[in-house]
mmCIF file of C-alpha atoms and ligand atoms in Angstrom:
data_model
loop_
_atom_site.group_PDB
_atom_site.id
_atom_site.type_symbol
_atom_site.label_atom_id
_atom_site.label_comp_id
_atom_site.label_asym_id
_atom_site.label_seq_id
_atom_site.Cartn_x
_atom_site.Cartn_y
_atom_site.Cartn_z
ATOM 1 C CA MET A 1388 77.332 -91.642 -70.436
ATOM 2 C CA ASP A 1389 75.654 -88.432 -71.391
ATOM 3 C CA PHE A 1390 72.795 -87.931 -69.049
ATOM 4 C CA LEU A 1391 74.501 -85.652 -66.602
ATOM 5 C CA GLU A 1392 75.581 -83.193 -69.175
ATOM 6 C CA ASN A 1393 73.371 -80.485 -70.570
ATOM 7 C CA SER A 1394 73.295 -79.701 -74.176
ATOM 8 C CA VAL A 1395 75.678 -76.707 -74.321
ATOM 9 C CA ASP A 1396 76.660 -74.705 -77.368
ATOM 10 C CA SER A 1397 79.479 -76.601 -78.776
ATOM 11 C CA THR A 1398 80.609 -73.847 -81.146
ATOM 12 C CA GLY A 1399 82.237 -72.460 -78.028
ATOM 13 C CA LYS A 1400 81.087 -68.930 -78.655
ATOM 14 C CA ARG A 1401 78.377 -68.568 -76.184
ATOM 15 C CA GLY A 1402 79.434 -68.443 -72.620
ATOM 16 C CA SER A 1403 77.719 -70.101 -69.883
ATOM 17 C CA VAL A 1404 78.259 -71.238 -66.110
ATOM 18 C CA GLU A 1405 77.627 -74.941 -65.129
ATOM 19 C CA VAL A 1406 77.806 -75.790 -61.583
ATOM 20 C CA ILE A 1407 78.436 -79.552 -60.437
ATOM 21 C CA THR A 1408 77.797 -79.865 -56.640
ATOM 22 C CA GLY A 1409 77.056 -82.251 -53.855
ATOM 23 C CA SER A 1410 78.743 -83.761 -50.868
ATOM 24 C CA MET A 1411 82.140 -85.199 -50.341
ATOM 25 C CA PHE A 1412 82.715 -88.505 -52.288
ATOM 26 C CA SER A 1413 79.898 -87.635 -54.667
ATOM 27 C CA GLY A 1414 81.937 -87.663 -57.786
ATOM 28 C CA LYS A 1415 81.993 -83.855 -58.449
ATOM 29 C CA THR A 1416 85.650 -83.779 -59.611
ATOM 30 C CA GLU A 1417 85.239 -86.931 -61.595
ATOM 31 C CA GLU A 1418 82.387 -85.257 -63.405
ATOM 32 C CA LEU A 1419 84.349 -81.908 -63.889
ATOM 33 C CA ILE A 1420 87.123 -83.859 -65.270
ATOM 34 C CA ARG A 1421 84.835 -85.880 -67.599
ATOM 35 C CA ARG A 1422 83.310 -82.734 -69.161
ATOM 36 C CA LEU A 1423 86.726 -81.058 -69.511
ATOM 37 C CA ARG A 1424 88.144 -84.167 -71.213
ATOM 38 C CA ARG A 1425 85.069 -84.107 -73.588
ATOM 39 C CA ALA A 1426 85.897 -80.459 -74.418
ATOM 40 C CA GLN A 1427 89.466 -81.366 -75.014
ATOM 41 C CA PHE A 1428 88.409 -84.206 -77.396
ATOM 42 C CA ALA A 1429 86.231 -81.586 -79.317
ATOM 43 C CA GLY A 1430 89.525 -79.698 -79.777
ATOM 44 C CA LEU A 1431 88.691 -76.911 -77.467
ATOM 45 C CA LYS A 1432 91.284 -75.179 -75.341
ATOM 46 C CA VAL A 1433 90.657 -75.913 -71.719
ATOM 47 C CA GLU A 1434 92.151 -74.319 -68.596
ATOM 48 C CA ILE A 1435 91.587 -75.494 -64.943
ATOM 49 C CA PHE A 1436 91.894 -73.544 -61.675
ATOM 50 C CA LYS A 1437 91.730 -74.563 -58.068
ATOM 51 C CA PRO A 1438 92.256 -72.753 -54.728
ATOM 52 C CA SER A 1439 95.842 -73.196 -53.701
ATOM 53 C CA LEU A 1440 94.672 -74.326 -50.091
ATOM 54 C CA ASP A 1441 93.444 -77.479 -51.437
ATOM 55 C CA THR A 1442 96.851 -79.348 -51.873
ATOM 56 C CA ARG A 1443 95.482 -82.737 -50.412
ATOM 57 C CA PHE A 1444 97.034 -84.704 -53.348
ATOM 58 C CA SER A 1445 98.985 -82.714 -55.621
ATOM 59 C CA GLU A 1446 100.147 -79.044 -56.078
ATOM 60 C CA THR A 1447 99.298 -78.906 -59.972
ATOM 61 C CA ARG A 1448 96.767 -81.323 -60.781
ATOM 62 C CA VAL A 1449 92.861 -81.636 -60.276
ATOM 63 C CA VAL A 1450 92.976 -85.094 -58.898
ATOM 64 C CA SER A 1451 89.850 -87.097 -58.386
ATOM 65 C CA HIS A 1452 89.351 -90.246 -56.099
ATOM 66 C CA ASP A 1453 89.463 -92.499 -59.028
ATOM 67 C CA ASP A 1454 92.989 -91.157 -59.971
ATOM 68 C CA LYS A 1455 92.083 -89.708 -63.386
ATOM 69 C CA SER A 1456 93.634 -86.271 -63.225
ATOM 70 C CA ILE A 1457 94.128 -83.061 -65.392
ATOM 71 C CA VAL A 1458 96.896 -80.557 -64.905
ATOM 72 C CA SER A 1459 95.582 -77.407 -63.158
ATOM 73 C CA THR A 1460 96.840 -74.043 -61.820
ATOM 74 C CA PRO A 1461 96.490 -73.336 -58.179
ATOM 75 C CA VAL A 1462 95.493 -69.665 -57.389
ATOM 76 C CA ASP A 1463 95.428 -67.727 -54.157
ATOM 77 C CA ASN A 1464 92.222 -65.896 -55.033
ATOM 78 C CA ALA A 1465 89.356 -65.731 -57.599
ATOM 79 C CA SER A 1466 90.581 -62.650 -59.418
ATOM 80 C CA ALA A 1467 93.811 -64.479 -60.204
ATOM 81 C CA ILE A 1468 91.650 -66.634 -62.499
ATOM 82 C CA LEU A 1469 90.720 -63.558 -64.626
ATOM 83 C CA LEU A 1470 94.438 -62.611 -64.910
ATOM 84 C CA LEU A 1471 95.670 -66.217 -65.696
ATOM 85 C CA THR A 1472 92.806 -67.249 -68.222
ATOM 86 C CA GLY A 1473 94.390 -67.079 -71.775
ATOM 87 C CA ASP A 1474 92.696 -67.630 -74.995
ATOM 88 C CA VAL A 1475 90.549 -70.653 -74.015
ATOM 89 C CA SER A 1476 86.965 -71.868 -74.699
ATOM 90 C CA VAL A 1477 86.411 -73.735 -71.471
ATOM 91 C CA VAL A 1478 87.418 -72.958 -67.911
ATOM 92 C CA GLY A 1479 87.120 -75.487 -65.249
ATOM 93 C CA ILE A 1480 87.117 -74.481 -61.562
ATOM 94 C CA ASP A 1481 87.418 -77.204 -58.742
ATOM 95 C CA GLU A 1482 86.830 -76.847 -55.033
ATOM 96 C CA ALA A 1483 84.854 -73.600 -55.607
ATOM 97 C CA GLN A 1484 83.524 -73.461 -52.024
ATOM 98 C CA PHE A 1485 87.008 -72.313 -50.790
ATOM 99 C CA PHE A 1486 87.014 -69.142 -52.825
ATOM 100 C CA ASP A 1487 85.264 -65.980 -51.384
ATOM 101 C CA ASN A 1488 82.286 -64.467 -53.010
ATOM 102 C CA SER A 1489 84.185 -62.704 -55.832
ATOM 103 C CA ILE A 1490 84.350 -66.081 -57.511
ATOM 104 C CA VAL A 1491 80.729 -65.321 -58.447
ATOM 105 C CA ASP A 1492 81.690 -62.233 -60.370
ATOM 106 C CA VAL A 1493 84.691 -63.968 -61.936
ATOM 107 C CA CYS A 1494 82.671 -66.814 -63.422
ATOM 108 C CA SER A 1495 79.927 -64.232 -64.729
ATOM 109 C CA ARG A 1496 82.659 -62.239 -66.473
ATOM 110 C CA LEU A 1497 84.299 -65.188 -68.088
ATOM 111 C CA ALA A 1498 80.860 -66.407 -69.334
ATOM 112 C CA ASP A 1499 80.148 -62.935 -70.633
ATOM 113 C CA THR A 1500 83.179 -63.173 -72.796
ATOM 114 C CA GLY A 1501 82.035 -66.398 -74.377
ATOM 115 C CA ILE A 1502 83.641 -68.936 -72.005
ATOM 116 C CA ARG A 1503 81.941 -72.080 -71.062
ATOM 117 C CA VAL A 1504 82.673 -72.175 -67.181
ATOM 118 C CA ILE A 1505 82.388 -75.445 -65.364
ATOM 119 C CA VAL A 1506 82.431 -75.232 -61.577
ATOM 120 C CA ALA A 1507 82.609 -77.980 -59.120
ATOM 121 C CA GLY A 1508 82.236 -77.453 -55.513
ATOM 122 C CA LEU A 1509 80.761 -78.732 -52.105
ATOM 123 C CA ASP A 1510 77.094 -77.473 -51.533
ATOM 124 C CA MET A 1511 77.310 -77.755 -47.687
ATOM 125 C CA ASP A 1512 79.827 -77.726 -44.897
ATOM 126 C CA PHE A 1513 80.257 -80.360 -42.384
ATOM 127 C CA MET A 1514 77.400 -78.699 -40.399
ATOM 128 C CA GLY A 1515 74.875 -79.053 -43.152
ATOM 129 C CA LYS A 1516 75.124 -75.169 -43.947
ATOM 130 C CA PRO A 1517 75.437 -73.683 -47.605
ATOM 131 C CA PHE A 1518 79.117 -73.477 -48.255
ATOM 132 C CA GLY A 1519 80.755 -69.954 -48.969
ATOM 133 C CA PRO A 1520 79.909 -68.876 -52.510
ATOM 134 C CA MET A 1521 78.104 -71.955 -53.568
ATOM 135 C CA PRO A 1522 74.607 -70.673 -53.057
ATOM 136 C CA ALA A 1523 75.325 -67.587 -55.144
ATOM 137 C CA LEU A 1524 77.120 -69.597 -57.830
ATOM 138 C CA LEU A 1525 73.996 -71.947 -58.049
ATOM 139 C CA ALA A 1526 71.846 -68.815 -58.498
ATOM 140 C CA ILE A 1527 73.842 -67.415 -61.408
ATOM 141 C CA ALA A 1528 74.464 -70.740 -63.250
ATOM 142 C CA GLU A 1529 72.537 -71.783 -66.385
ATOM 143 C CA PHE A 1530 72.970 -75.460 -65.470
ATOM 144 C CA ILE A 1531 73.194 -77.171 -62.195
ATOM 145 C CA THR A 1532 73.983 -80.912 -61.624
ATOM 146 C CA LYS A 1533 73.683 -82.221 -58.077
ATOM 147 C CA VAL A 1534 75.525 -85.474 -57.563
ATOM 148 C CA HIS A 1535 75.340 -87.775 -54.627
ATOM 149 C CA ALA A 1536 77.401 -90.058 -52.636
ATOM 150 C CA ILE A 1537 76.304 -93.341 -50.985
ATOM 151 C CA CYS A 1538 75.311 -93.245 -47.326
ATOM 152 C CA MET A 1539 78.011 -95.340 -45.482
ATOM 153 C CA ARG A 1540 75.550 -96.458 -42.882
ATOM 154 C CA CYS A 1541 72.284 -97.440 -44.817
ATOM 155 C CA GLY A 1542 73.323 -97.340 -48.617
ATOM 156 C CA ASN A 1543 70.852 -94.658 -49.645
ATOM 157 C CA LEU A 1544 71.934 -91.564 -51.468
ATOM 158 C CA ALA A 1545 73.900 -89.387 -49.331
ATOM 159 C CA GLN A 1546 74.119 -85.602 -49.326
ATOM 160 C CA TYR A 1547 75.902 -84.720 -46.034
ATOM 161 C CA SER A 1548 79.568 -84.630 -45.293
ATOM 162 C CA PHE A 1549 79.646 -85.885 -41.687
ATOM 163 C CA ARG A 1550 83.045 -84.931 -40.013
ATOM 164 C CA LYS A 1551 84.174 -87.745 -37.776
ATOM 165 C CA SER A 1552 87.021 -85.662 -36.087
ATOM 166 C CA GLU A 1553 86.448 -83.111 -33.363
ATOM 167 C CA GLU A 1554 87.712 -80.097 -35.240
ATOM 168 C CA GLU A 1555 85.263 -77.196 -35.247
ATOM 169 C CA GLN A 1556 86.548 -74.999 -37.936
ATOM 170 C CA ILE A 1557 84.810 -75.018 -41.349
ATOM 171 C CA VAL A 1558 87.721 -75.817 -43.498
ATOM 172 C CA VAL A 1559 89.462 -79.037 -42.481
ATOM 173 C CA LEU A 1560 91.007 -80.856 -45.357
ATOM 174 C CA GLY A 1561 90.741 -84.565 -45.269
ATOM 175 C CA GLU A 1562 89.368 -87.716 -46.847
ATOM 176 C CA LYS A 1563 87.653 -90.656 -45.517
ATOM 177 C CA ASP A 1564 89.739 -90.522 -42.401
ATOM 178 C CA LYS A 1565 87.754 -87.307 -41.506
ATOM 179 C CA TYR A 1566 84.525 -87.443 -43.375
ATOM 180 C CA GLU A 1567 81.753 -89.807 -43.932
ATOM 181 C CA PRO A 1568 78.949 -89.362 -46.438
ATOM 182 C CA LEU A 1569 75.471 -89.681 -44.919
ATOM 183 C CA CYS A 1570 71.912 -89.413 -45.926
ATOM 184 C CA ARG A 1571 69.593 -87.003 -44.095
ATOM 185 C CA THR A 1572 68.264 -89.759 -41.809
ATOM 186 C CA CYS A 1573 71.533 -91.079 -40.649
ATOM 187 C CA TYR A 1574 73.044 -87.651 -40.438
ATOM 188 C CA ASN A 1575 70.294 -86.373 -38.204
ATOM 189 C CA GLN A 1576 70.612 -89.462 -35.999
ATOM 190 C CA LEU A 1577 74.378 -89.165 -35.395
ATOM 191 C CA ILE A 1578 74.099 -85.362 -34.614
ATOM 192 C CA ARG A 1579 71.371 -86.236 -32.170
ATOM 193 C CA ASN A 1580 73.516 -88.967 -30.568
ATOM 194 C CA ASN A 1581 76.602 -86.643 -30.457
ATOM 195 C CA LEU A 1582 74.380 -84.052 -28.668
ATOM 196 C CA ASN A 1583 73.033 -86.486 -26.200
ATOM 197 C CA ASN A 1584 76.661 -87.626 -25.454
ATOM 198 C CA ASP A 1585 77.714 -84.146 -25.044
ATOM 199 C CA GLU A 1586 74.952 -83.686 -22.285
ATOM 200 C CA LYS A 1587 76.122 -86.721 -20.308
HETATM 201 ZN ZN1 ZN B 2533 71.725 -93.374 -44.340
#
């Protein structure tokens, strides 16, 4: 299954930034892990980081929903990635939306030194607004892959992460108990219904 991956320089000496983005349950982490595994198969040294606040499943692994995981290092902020990156060819970063904007500069600097940087993150928050540093990351990336979930109401491609719970803050960690992938039509319908209910 090669169609999601761009032809990157496999000699590992030319750095680049790749971003894998989409809604929740769209397979971002699975695609990140797949690319990192392939780099490992090619004999390249790989390192993976994720923000320490995302500890939904495990402290030290990037875990995807299908349970394929790769050991990762949780970091408190983006600059820690620069400090902790050793002599590697490929750096993976998961849940990039939770970092502040300095992650953009960090990715650029890693790529400038010849590292292939593969970043996965949510493109939009639960309100459908661009999430944190993701727009800027998409702007500086050489390659962008947008993956989709399946709408749980109609079966079309979903791009929204609809929050089923009442919490209002942007960052609420959760899985299918809290979020539901929806297409544009179903998302808009639900938002409209909720607004109507609030008015009653
Ligand atoms: Zn739908």
